[in-house]
mmCIF file of C-alpha atoms and ligand atoms in Angstrom:
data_model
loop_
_atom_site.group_PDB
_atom_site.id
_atom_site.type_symbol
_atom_site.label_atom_id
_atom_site.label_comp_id
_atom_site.label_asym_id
_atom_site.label_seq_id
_atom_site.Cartn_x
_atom_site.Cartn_y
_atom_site.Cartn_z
ATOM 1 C CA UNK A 12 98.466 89.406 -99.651
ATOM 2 C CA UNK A 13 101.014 87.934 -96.806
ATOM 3 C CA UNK A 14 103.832 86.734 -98.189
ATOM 4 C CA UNK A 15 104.473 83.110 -96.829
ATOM 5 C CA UNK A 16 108.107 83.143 -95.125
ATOM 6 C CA UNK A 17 111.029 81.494 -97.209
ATOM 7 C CA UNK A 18 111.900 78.744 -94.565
ATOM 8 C CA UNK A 19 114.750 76.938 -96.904
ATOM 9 C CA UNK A 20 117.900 78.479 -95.372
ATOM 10 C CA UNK A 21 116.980 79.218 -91.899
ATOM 11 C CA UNK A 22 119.325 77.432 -89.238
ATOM 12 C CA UNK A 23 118.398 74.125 -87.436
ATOM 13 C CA UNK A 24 118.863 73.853 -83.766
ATOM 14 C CA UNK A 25 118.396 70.772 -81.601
ATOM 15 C CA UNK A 26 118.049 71.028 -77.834
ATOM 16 C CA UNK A 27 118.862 67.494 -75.835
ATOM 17 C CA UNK A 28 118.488 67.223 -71.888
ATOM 18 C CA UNK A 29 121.454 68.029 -69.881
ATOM 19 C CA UNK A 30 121.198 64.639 -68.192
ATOM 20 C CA UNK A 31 122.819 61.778 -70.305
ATOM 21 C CA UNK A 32 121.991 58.688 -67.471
ATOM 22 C CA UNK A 33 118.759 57.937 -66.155
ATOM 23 C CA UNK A 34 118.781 58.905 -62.144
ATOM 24 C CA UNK A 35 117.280 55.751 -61.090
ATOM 25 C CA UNK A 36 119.076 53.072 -62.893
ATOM 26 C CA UNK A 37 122.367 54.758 -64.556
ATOM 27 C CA UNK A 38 121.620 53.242 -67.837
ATOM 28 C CA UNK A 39 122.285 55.808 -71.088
ATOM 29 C CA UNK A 40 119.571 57.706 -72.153
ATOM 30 C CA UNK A 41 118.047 57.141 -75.848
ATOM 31 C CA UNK A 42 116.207 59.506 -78.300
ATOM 32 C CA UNK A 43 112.685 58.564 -78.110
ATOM 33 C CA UNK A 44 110.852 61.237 -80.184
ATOM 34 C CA UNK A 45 111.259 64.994 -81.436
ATOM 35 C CA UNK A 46 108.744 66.871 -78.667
ATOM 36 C CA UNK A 47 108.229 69.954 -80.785
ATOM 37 C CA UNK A 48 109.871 71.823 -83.484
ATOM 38 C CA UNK A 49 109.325 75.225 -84.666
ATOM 39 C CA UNK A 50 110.563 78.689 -86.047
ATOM 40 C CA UNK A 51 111.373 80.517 -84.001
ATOM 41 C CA UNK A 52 112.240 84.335 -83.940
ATOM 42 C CA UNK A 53 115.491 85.595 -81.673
ATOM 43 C CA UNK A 54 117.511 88.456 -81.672
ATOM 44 C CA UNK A 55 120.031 86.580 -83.886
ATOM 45 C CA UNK A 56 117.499 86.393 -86.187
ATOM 46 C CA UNK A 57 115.000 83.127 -87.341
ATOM 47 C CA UNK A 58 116.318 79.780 -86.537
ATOM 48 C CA UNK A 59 114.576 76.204 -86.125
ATOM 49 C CA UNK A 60 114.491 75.015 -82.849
ATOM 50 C CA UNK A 61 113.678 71.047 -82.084
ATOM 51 C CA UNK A 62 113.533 69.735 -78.679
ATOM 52 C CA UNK A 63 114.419 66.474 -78.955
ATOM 53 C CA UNK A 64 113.051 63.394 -75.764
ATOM 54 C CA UNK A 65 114.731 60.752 -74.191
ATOM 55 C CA UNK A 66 114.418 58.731 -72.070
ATOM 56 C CA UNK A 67 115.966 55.302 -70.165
ATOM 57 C CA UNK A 68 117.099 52.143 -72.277
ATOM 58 C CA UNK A 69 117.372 50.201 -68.969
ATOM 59 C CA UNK A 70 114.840 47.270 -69.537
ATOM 60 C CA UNK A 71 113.084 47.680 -66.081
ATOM 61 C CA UNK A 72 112.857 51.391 -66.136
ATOM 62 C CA UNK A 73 109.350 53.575 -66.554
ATOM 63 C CA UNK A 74 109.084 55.215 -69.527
ATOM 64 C CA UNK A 75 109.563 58.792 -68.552
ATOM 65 C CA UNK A 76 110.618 61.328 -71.229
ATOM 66 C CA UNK A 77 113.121 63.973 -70.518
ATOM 67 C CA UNK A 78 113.812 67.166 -72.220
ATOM 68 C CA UNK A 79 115.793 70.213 -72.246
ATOM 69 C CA UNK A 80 115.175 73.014 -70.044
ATOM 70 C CA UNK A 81 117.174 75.176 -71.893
ATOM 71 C CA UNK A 82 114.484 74.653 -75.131
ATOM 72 C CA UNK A 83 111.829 75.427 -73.022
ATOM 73 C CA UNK A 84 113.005 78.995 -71.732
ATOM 74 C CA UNK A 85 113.559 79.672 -75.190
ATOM 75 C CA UNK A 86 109.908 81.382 -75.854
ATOM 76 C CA UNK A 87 106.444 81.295 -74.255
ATOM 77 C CA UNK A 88 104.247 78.246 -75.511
ATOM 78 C CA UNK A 89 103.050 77.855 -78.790
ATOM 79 C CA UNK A 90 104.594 81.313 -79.275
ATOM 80 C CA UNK A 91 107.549 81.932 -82.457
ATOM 81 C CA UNK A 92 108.765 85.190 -80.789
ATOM 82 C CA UNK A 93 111.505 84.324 -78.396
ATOM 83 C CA UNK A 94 111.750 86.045 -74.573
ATOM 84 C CA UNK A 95 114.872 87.966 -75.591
ATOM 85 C CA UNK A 96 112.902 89.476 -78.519
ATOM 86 C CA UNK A 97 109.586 90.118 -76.488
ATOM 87 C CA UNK A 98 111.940 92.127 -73.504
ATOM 88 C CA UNK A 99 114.062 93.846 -75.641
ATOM 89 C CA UNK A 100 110.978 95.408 -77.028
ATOM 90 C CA UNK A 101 109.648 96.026 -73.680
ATOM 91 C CA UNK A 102 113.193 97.369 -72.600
ATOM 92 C CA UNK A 103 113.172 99.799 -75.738
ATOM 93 C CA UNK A 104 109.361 100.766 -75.218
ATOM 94 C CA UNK A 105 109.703 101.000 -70.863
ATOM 95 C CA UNK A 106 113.147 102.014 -70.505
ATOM 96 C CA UNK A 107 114.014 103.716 -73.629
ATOM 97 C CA UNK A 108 110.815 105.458 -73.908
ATOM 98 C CA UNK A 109 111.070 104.690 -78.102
ATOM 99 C CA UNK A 110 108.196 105.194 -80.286
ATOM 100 C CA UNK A 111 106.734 102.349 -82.335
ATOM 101 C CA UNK A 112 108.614 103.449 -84.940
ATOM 102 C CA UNK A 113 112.000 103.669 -83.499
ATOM 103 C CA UNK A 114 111.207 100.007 -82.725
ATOM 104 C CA UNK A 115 110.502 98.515 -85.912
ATOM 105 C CA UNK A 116 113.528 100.430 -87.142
ATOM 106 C CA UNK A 117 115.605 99.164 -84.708
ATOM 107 C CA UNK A 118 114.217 95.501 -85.130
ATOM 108 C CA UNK A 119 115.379 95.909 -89.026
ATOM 109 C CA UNK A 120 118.848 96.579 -88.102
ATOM 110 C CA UNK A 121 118.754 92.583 -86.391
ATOM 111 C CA UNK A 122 117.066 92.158 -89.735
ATOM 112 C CA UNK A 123 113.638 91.017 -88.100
ATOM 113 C CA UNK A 124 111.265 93.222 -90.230
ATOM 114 C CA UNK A 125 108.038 92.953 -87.500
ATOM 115 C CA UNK A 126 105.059 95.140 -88.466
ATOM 116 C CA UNK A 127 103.635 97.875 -85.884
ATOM 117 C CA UNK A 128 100.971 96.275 -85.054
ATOM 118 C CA UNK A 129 102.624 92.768 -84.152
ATOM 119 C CA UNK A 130 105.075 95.589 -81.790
ATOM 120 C CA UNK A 131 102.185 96.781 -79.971
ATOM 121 C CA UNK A 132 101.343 92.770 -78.673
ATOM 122 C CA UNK A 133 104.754 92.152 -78.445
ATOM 123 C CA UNK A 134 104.329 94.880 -75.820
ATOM 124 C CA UNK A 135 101.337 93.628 -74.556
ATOM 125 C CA UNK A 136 103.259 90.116 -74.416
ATOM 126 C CA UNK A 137 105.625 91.828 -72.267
ATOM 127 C CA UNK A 138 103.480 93.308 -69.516
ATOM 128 C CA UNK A 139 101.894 90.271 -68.937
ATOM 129 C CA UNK A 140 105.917 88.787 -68.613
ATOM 130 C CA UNK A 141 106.536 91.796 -66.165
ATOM 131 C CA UNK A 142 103.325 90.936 -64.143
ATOM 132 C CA UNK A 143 103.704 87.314 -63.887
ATOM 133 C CA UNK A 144 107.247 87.859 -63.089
ATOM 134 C CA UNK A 145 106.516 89.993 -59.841
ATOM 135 C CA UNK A 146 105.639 87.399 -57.546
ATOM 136 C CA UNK A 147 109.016 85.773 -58.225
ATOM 137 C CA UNK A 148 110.671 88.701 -57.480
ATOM 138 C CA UNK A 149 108.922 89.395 -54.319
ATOM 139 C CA UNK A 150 110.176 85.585 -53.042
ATOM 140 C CA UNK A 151 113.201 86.751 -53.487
ATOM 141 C CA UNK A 152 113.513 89.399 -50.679
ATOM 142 C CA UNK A 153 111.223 87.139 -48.473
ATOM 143 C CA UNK A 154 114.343 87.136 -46.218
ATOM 144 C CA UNK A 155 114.863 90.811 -46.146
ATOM 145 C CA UNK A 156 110.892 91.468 -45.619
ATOM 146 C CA UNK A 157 110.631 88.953 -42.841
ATOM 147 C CA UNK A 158 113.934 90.272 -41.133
ATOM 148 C CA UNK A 159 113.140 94.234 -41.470
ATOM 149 C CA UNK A 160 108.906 94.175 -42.649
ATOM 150 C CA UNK A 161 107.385 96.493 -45.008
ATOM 151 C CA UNK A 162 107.663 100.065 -45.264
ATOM 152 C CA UNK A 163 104.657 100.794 -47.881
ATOM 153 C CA UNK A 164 104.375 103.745 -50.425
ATOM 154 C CA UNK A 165 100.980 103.878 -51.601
ATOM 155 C CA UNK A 166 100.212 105.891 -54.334
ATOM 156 C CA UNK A 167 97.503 106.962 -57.051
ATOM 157 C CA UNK A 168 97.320 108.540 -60.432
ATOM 158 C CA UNK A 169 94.909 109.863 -62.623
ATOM 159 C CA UNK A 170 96.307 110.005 -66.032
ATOM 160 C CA UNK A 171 92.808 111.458 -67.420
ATOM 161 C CA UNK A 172 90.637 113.429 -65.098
ATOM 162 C CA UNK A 173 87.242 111.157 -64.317
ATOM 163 C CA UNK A 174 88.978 107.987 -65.809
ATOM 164 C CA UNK A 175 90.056 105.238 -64.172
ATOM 165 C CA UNK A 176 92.971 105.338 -61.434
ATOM 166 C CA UNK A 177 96.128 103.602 -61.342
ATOM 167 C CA UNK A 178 97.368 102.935 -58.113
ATOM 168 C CA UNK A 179 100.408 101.042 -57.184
ATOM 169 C CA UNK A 180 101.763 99.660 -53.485
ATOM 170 C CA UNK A 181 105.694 99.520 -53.551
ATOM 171 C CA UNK A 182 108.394 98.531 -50.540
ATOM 172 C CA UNK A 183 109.888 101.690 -49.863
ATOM 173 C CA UNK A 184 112.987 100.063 -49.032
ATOM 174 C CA UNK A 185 113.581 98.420 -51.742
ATOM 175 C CA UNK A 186 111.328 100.224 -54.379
ATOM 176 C CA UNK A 187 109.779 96.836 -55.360
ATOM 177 C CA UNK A 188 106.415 97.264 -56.582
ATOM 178 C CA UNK A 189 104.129 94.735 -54.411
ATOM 179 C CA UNK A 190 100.670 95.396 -56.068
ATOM 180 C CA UNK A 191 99.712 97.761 -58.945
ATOM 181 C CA UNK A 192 95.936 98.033 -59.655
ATOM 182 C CA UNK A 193 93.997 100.293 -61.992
ATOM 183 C CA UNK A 194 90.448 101.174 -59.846
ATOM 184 C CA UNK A 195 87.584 102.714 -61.361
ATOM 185 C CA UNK A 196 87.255 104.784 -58.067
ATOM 186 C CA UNK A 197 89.292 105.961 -55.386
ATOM 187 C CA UNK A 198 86.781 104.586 -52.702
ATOM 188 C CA UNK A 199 88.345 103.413 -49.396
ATOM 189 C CA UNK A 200 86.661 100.101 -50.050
ATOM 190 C CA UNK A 201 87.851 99.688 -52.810
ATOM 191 C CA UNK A 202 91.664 100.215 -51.910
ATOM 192 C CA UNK A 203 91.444 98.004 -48.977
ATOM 193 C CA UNK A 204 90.818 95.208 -50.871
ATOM 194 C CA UNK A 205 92.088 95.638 -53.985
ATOM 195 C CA UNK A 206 96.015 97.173 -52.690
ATOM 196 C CA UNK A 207 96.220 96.589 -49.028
ATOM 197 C CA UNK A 208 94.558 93.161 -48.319
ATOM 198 C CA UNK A 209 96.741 91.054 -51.150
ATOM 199 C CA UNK A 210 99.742 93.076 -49.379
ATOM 200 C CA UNK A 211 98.727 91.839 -45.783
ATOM 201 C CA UNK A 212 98.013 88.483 -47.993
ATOM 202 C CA UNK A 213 102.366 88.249 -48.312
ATOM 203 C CA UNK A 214 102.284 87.610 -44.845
ATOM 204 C CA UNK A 215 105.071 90.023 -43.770
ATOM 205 C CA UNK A 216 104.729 92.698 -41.179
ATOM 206 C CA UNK A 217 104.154 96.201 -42.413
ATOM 207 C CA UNK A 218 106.087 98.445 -39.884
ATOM 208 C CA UNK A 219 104.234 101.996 -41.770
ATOM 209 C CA UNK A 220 102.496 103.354 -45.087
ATOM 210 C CA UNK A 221 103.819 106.511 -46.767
ATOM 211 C CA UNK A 222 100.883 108.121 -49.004
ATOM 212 C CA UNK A 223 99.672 111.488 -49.710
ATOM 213 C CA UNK A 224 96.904 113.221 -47.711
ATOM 214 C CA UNK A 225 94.429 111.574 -49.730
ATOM 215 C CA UNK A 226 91.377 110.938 -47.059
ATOM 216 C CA UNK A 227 90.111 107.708 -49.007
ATOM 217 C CA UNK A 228 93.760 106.177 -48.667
ATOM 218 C CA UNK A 229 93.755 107.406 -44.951
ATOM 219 C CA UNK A 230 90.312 105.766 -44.497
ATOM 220 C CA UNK A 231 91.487 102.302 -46.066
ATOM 221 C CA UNK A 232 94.962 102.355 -44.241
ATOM 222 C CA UNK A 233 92.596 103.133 -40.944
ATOM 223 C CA UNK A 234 90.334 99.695 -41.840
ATOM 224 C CA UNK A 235 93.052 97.148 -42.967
ATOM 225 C CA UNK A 236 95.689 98.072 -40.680
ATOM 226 C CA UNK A 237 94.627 99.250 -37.567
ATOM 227 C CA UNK A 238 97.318 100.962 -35.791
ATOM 228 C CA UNK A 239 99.341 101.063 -38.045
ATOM 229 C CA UNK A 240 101.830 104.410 -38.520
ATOM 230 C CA UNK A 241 101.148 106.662 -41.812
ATOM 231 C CA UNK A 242 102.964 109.667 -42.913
ATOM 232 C CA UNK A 243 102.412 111.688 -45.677
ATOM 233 C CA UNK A 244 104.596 111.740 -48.237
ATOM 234 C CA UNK A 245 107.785 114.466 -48.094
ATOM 235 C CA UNK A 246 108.051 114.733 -52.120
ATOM 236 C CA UNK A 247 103.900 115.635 -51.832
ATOM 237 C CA UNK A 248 104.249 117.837 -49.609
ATOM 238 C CA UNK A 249 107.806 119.452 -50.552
ATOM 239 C CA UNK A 250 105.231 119.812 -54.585
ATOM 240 C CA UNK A 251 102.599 121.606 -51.989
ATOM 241 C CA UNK A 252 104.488 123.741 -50.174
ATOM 242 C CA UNK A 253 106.776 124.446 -53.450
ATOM 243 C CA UNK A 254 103.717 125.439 -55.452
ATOM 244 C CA UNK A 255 103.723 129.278 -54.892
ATOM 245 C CA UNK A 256 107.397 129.217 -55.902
ATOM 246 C CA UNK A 257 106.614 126.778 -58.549
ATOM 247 C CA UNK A 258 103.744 129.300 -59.599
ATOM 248 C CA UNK A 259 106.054 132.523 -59.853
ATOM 249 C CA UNK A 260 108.568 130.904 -61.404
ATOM 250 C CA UNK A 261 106.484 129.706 -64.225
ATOM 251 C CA UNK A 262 105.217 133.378 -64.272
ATOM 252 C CA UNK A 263 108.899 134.678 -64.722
ATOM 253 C CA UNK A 264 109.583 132.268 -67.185
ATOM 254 C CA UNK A 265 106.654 133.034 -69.408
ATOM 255 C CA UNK A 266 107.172 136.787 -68.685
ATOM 256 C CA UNK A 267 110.889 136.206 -70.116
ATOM 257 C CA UNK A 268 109.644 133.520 -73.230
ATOM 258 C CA UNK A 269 107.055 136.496 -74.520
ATOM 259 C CA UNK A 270 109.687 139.281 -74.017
ATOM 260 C CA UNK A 271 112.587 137.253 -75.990
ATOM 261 C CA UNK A 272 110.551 135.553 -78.328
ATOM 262 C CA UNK A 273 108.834 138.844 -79.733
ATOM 263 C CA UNK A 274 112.728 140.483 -80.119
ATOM 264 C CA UNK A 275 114.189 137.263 -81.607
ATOM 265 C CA UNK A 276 112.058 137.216 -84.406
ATOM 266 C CA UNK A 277 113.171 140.581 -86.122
ATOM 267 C CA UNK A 278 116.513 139.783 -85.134
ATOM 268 C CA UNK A 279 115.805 136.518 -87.148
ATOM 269 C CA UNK A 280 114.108 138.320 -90.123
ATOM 270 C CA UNK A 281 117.406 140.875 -90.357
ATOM 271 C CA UNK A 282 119.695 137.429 -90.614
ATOM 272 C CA UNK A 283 117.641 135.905 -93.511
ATOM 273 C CA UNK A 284 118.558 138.581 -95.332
ATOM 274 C CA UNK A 285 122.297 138.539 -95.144
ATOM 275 C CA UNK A 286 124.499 137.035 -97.043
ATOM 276 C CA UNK A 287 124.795 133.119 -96.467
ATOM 277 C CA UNK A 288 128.865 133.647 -97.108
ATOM 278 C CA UNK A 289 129.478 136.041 -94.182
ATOM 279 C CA UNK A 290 130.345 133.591 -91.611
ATOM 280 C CA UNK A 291 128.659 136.060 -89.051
ATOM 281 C CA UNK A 292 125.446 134.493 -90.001
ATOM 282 C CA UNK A 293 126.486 131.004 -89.107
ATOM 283 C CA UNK A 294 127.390 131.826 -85.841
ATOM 284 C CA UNK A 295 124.376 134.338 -84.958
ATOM 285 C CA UNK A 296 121.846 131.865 -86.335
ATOM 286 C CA UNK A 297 123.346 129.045 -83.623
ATOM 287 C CA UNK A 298 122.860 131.674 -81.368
ATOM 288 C CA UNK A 299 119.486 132.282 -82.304
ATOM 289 C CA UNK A 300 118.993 128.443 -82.205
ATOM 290 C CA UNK A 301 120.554 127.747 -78.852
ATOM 291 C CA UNK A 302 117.951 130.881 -77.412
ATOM 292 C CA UNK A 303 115.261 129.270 -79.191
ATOM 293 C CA UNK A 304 116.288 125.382 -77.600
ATOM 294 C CA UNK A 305 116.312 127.529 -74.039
ATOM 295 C CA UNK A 306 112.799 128.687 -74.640
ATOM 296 C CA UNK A 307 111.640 125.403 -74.655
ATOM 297 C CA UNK A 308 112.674 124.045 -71.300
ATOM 298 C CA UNK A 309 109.787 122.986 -68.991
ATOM 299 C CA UNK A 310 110.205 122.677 -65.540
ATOM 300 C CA UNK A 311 109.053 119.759 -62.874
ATOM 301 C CA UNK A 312 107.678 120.638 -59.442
ATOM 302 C CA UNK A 313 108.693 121.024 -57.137
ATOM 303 C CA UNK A 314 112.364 121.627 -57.432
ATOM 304 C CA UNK A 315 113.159 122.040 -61.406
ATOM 305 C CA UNK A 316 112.179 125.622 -61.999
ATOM 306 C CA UNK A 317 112.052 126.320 -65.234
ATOM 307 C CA UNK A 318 112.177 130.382 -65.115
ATOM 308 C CA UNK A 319 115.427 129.978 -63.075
ATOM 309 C CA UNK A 320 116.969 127.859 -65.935
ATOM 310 C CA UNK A 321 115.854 129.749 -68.297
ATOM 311 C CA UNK A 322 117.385 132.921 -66.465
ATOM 312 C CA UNK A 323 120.797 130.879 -66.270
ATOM 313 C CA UNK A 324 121.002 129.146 -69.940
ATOM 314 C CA UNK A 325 120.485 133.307 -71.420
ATOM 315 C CA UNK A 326 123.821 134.515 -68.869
ATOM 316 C CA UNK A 327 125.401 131.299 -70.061
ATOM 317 C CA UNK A 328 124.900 132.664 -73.855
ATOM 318 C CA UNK A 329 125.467 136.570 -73.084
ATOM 319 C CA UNK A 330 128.771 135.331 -72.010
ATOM 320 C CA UNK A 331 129.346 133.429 -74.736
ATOM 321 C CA UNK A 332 128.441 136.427 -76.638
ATOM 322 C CA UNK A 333 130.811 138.365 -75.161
ATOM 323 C CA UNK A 334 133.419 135.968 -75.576
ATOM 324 C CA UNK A 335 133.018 135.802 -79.237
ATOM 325 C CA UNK A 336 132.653 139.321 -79.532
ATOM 326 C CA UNK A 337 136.269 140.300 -77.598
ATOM 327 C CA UNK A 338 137.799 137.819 -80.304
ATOM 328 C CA UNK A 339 136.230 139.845 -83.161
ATOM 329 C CA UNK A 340 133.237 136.968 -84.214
ATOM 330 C CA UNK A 341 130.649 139.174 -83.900
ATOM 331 C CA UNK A 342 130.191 142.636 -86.232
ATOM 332 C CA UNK A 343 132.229 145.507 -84.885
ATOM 333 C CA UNK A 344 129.628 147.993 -86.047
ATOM 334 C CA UNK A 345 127.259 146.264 -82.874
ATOM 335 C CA UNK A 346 127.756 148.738 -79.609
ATOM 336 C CA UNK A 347 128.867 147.003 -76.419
ATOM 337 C CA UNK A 348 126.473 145.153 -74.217
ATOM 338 C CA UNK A 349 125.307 147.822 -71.814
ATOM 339 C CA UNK A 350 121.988 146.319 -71.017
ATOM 340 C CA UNK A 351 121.625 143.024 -68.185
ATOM 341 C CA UNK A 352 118.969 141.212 -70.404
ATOM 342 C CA UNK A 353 120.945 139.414 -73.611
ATOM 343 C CA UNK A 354 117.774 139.914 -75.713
ATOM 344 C CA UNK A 355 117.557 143.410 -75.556
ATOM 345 C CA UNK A 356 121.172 143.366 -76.161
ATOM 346 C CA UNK A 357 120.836 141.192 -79.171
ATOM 347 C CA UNK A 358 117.926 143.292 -80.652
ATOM 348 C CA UNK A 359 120.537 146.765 -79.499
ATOM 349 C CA UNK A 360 123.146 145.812 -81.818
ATOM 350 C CA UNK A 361 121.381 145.513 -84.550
ATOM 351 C CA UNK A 362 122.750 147.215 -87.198
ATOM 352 C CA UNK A 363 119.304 149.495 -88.582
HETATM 353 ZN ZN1 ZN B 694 116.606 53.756 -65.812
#
């Protein structure tokens, strides 16, 4: 059963307007009524917030009420969670990249225990913040855009094959997102007038679209701006023209992962079986640890090869290796390194 929230010592926090005269007649302003009170939940933890009305005490004056602004940024309406809770989460989830967990965790240490679930539409809370706050932020290059135009970068992905799309129009320039709309296709129609129309909609000139080859983008940029310039994208074609290297060097890499992996493990096996005392052990098993972390790296096309890293994280432990062995770390009874690949070395030395 919920437990109903122990309200008895939580702080009480009254929020006046800034003015203090009324604009029309100069006559002090009087407390009229309490607008709204809740709890409220902040960063600082639970406090009650009242917004407190006033208005004129001039005789002839209309009876307008006036508040505090600063009360009403506090939180969305009607809502307890405040906006610095609600974007912190988003901040941790978006930028941060934490898990639910890691969340709620984190939200304990400000001593706000918040279940998962209530996370996940905090979340959702946020998103719609980060939509609604676009527009905004779009007004506030207006001067740039109507000075210089708009450079677009249309783009669309397709996190599950045969789902929907999510495609997003962003100022180059700035790398301001100006629309972002999931489709259910990638018709040409559909693009026009769900990306590029609300983007002509702004009113600003758009000097050229960047996009990849796609032909349903080409077809839409064709109908909704007429001759208009459109490039492809360099980074899609650069992840094109890279994919043959991108190809063998994920080849090497798993070439070099099967070959290592199948002579670390008996190396791994011999180590279990020493003594835990000889300090040898300690420092072989990082080694094996740090080859193990190397086997894990995954590369990104079309520039982070993974093969090639891999190739230069095992030299940057073979000399290690050797380092450690010239100052006597390593077992004297292990012959020198004769061979260029560290795992065959590692597996060579090997006392039988
Ligand atoms: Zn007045």
């Amino acid at each position: 059963m919920r437990k109903s929230k122990n309200n008895e010592n939580v702080p009480k926090r009254y929020y006046r307007p800034t003015l203090t005269t009324c604009p029309h007649c100069g006559a002090p302003l009087r407390r009229r009524c309490t607008l709204w009170h809740k709890y409220l939940v902040t960063l600082d933890g639970r406090v009650h917030v009242f917004s407190l009305g006033y208005s004129c005490s001039g005789p002839d004056c209309s009876p307008v009420i006036y508040r505090s602004m600063e009360a009403e940024q506090l939180s969305p309406k009607r809502y307890s969670f405040g906006f610095d809770v609600i974007v912190q989460i988003g901040w941790w989830r978006f930028w941060d990249h934490r898990t639910l967990d890691e969340i709620a965790t984190l939200l304990k240490s400000h001593h706000l225990p918040v279940s998962r679930r209530h996370i996940l539409y905090l979340i959702g809370d946020f998103l719609a913040l980060l939509r609604a706050a676009q527009p905004a932020k779009i007004e506030t290059q207006r001067a740039y855009f109507k000075r210089h135009g708009l450079i677009l970068n249309l783009d669309g992905m397709e996190p599950e094959q045969g789902n929907e799309m999510l495609f997003v129009v962003r100022e180059a320039n700035l790398d301001l997102t100006l629309v972002a709309e999931t489709l259910y296709s990638s018709r040409a129609d559909l693009i026009s007038r769900q990306l590029l129309e609300p983007v002509k909609a702004l009113g600003f000139r758009i000097r050229a679209v960047i996009s990849d080859a796609d032909k349903n983008i080409r077809r839409a940029v064709e109908a909704s701006l007429p001759g208009c310039p459109h490039q492809a994208c360099q980074v899609h074609c650069l992840c094109e023209a890279g994919q043959p290297i991108f190809e063998a060097d994920r080849a090497m890499k798993t070439d070099l992962r099967r070959d290592i992996r199948a002579k670390l493990r008996p190396i791994s096996r011999v180590l279990s079986q020493w003594s835990l005392n000889d300090p040898q052990v300690a420092v072989l098993t990082d080694y094996c640890e740090a080859l193990r972390d190397a086997l894990r790296a995954d590369g990104v096309s079309p520039f982070k090869l993974a093969g090639l890293m891999l190739y230069d994280e095992l030299q940057r432990l073979e000399t290690s290796l050797r380092r450690c062995q010239k100052k006597g770390g390593i077992p004297s009874c292990w012959p020198c390194w004769t061979s260029q690949s560290f795992a065959t070395t590692m597996l060579n030395r090997m006392p039988n």
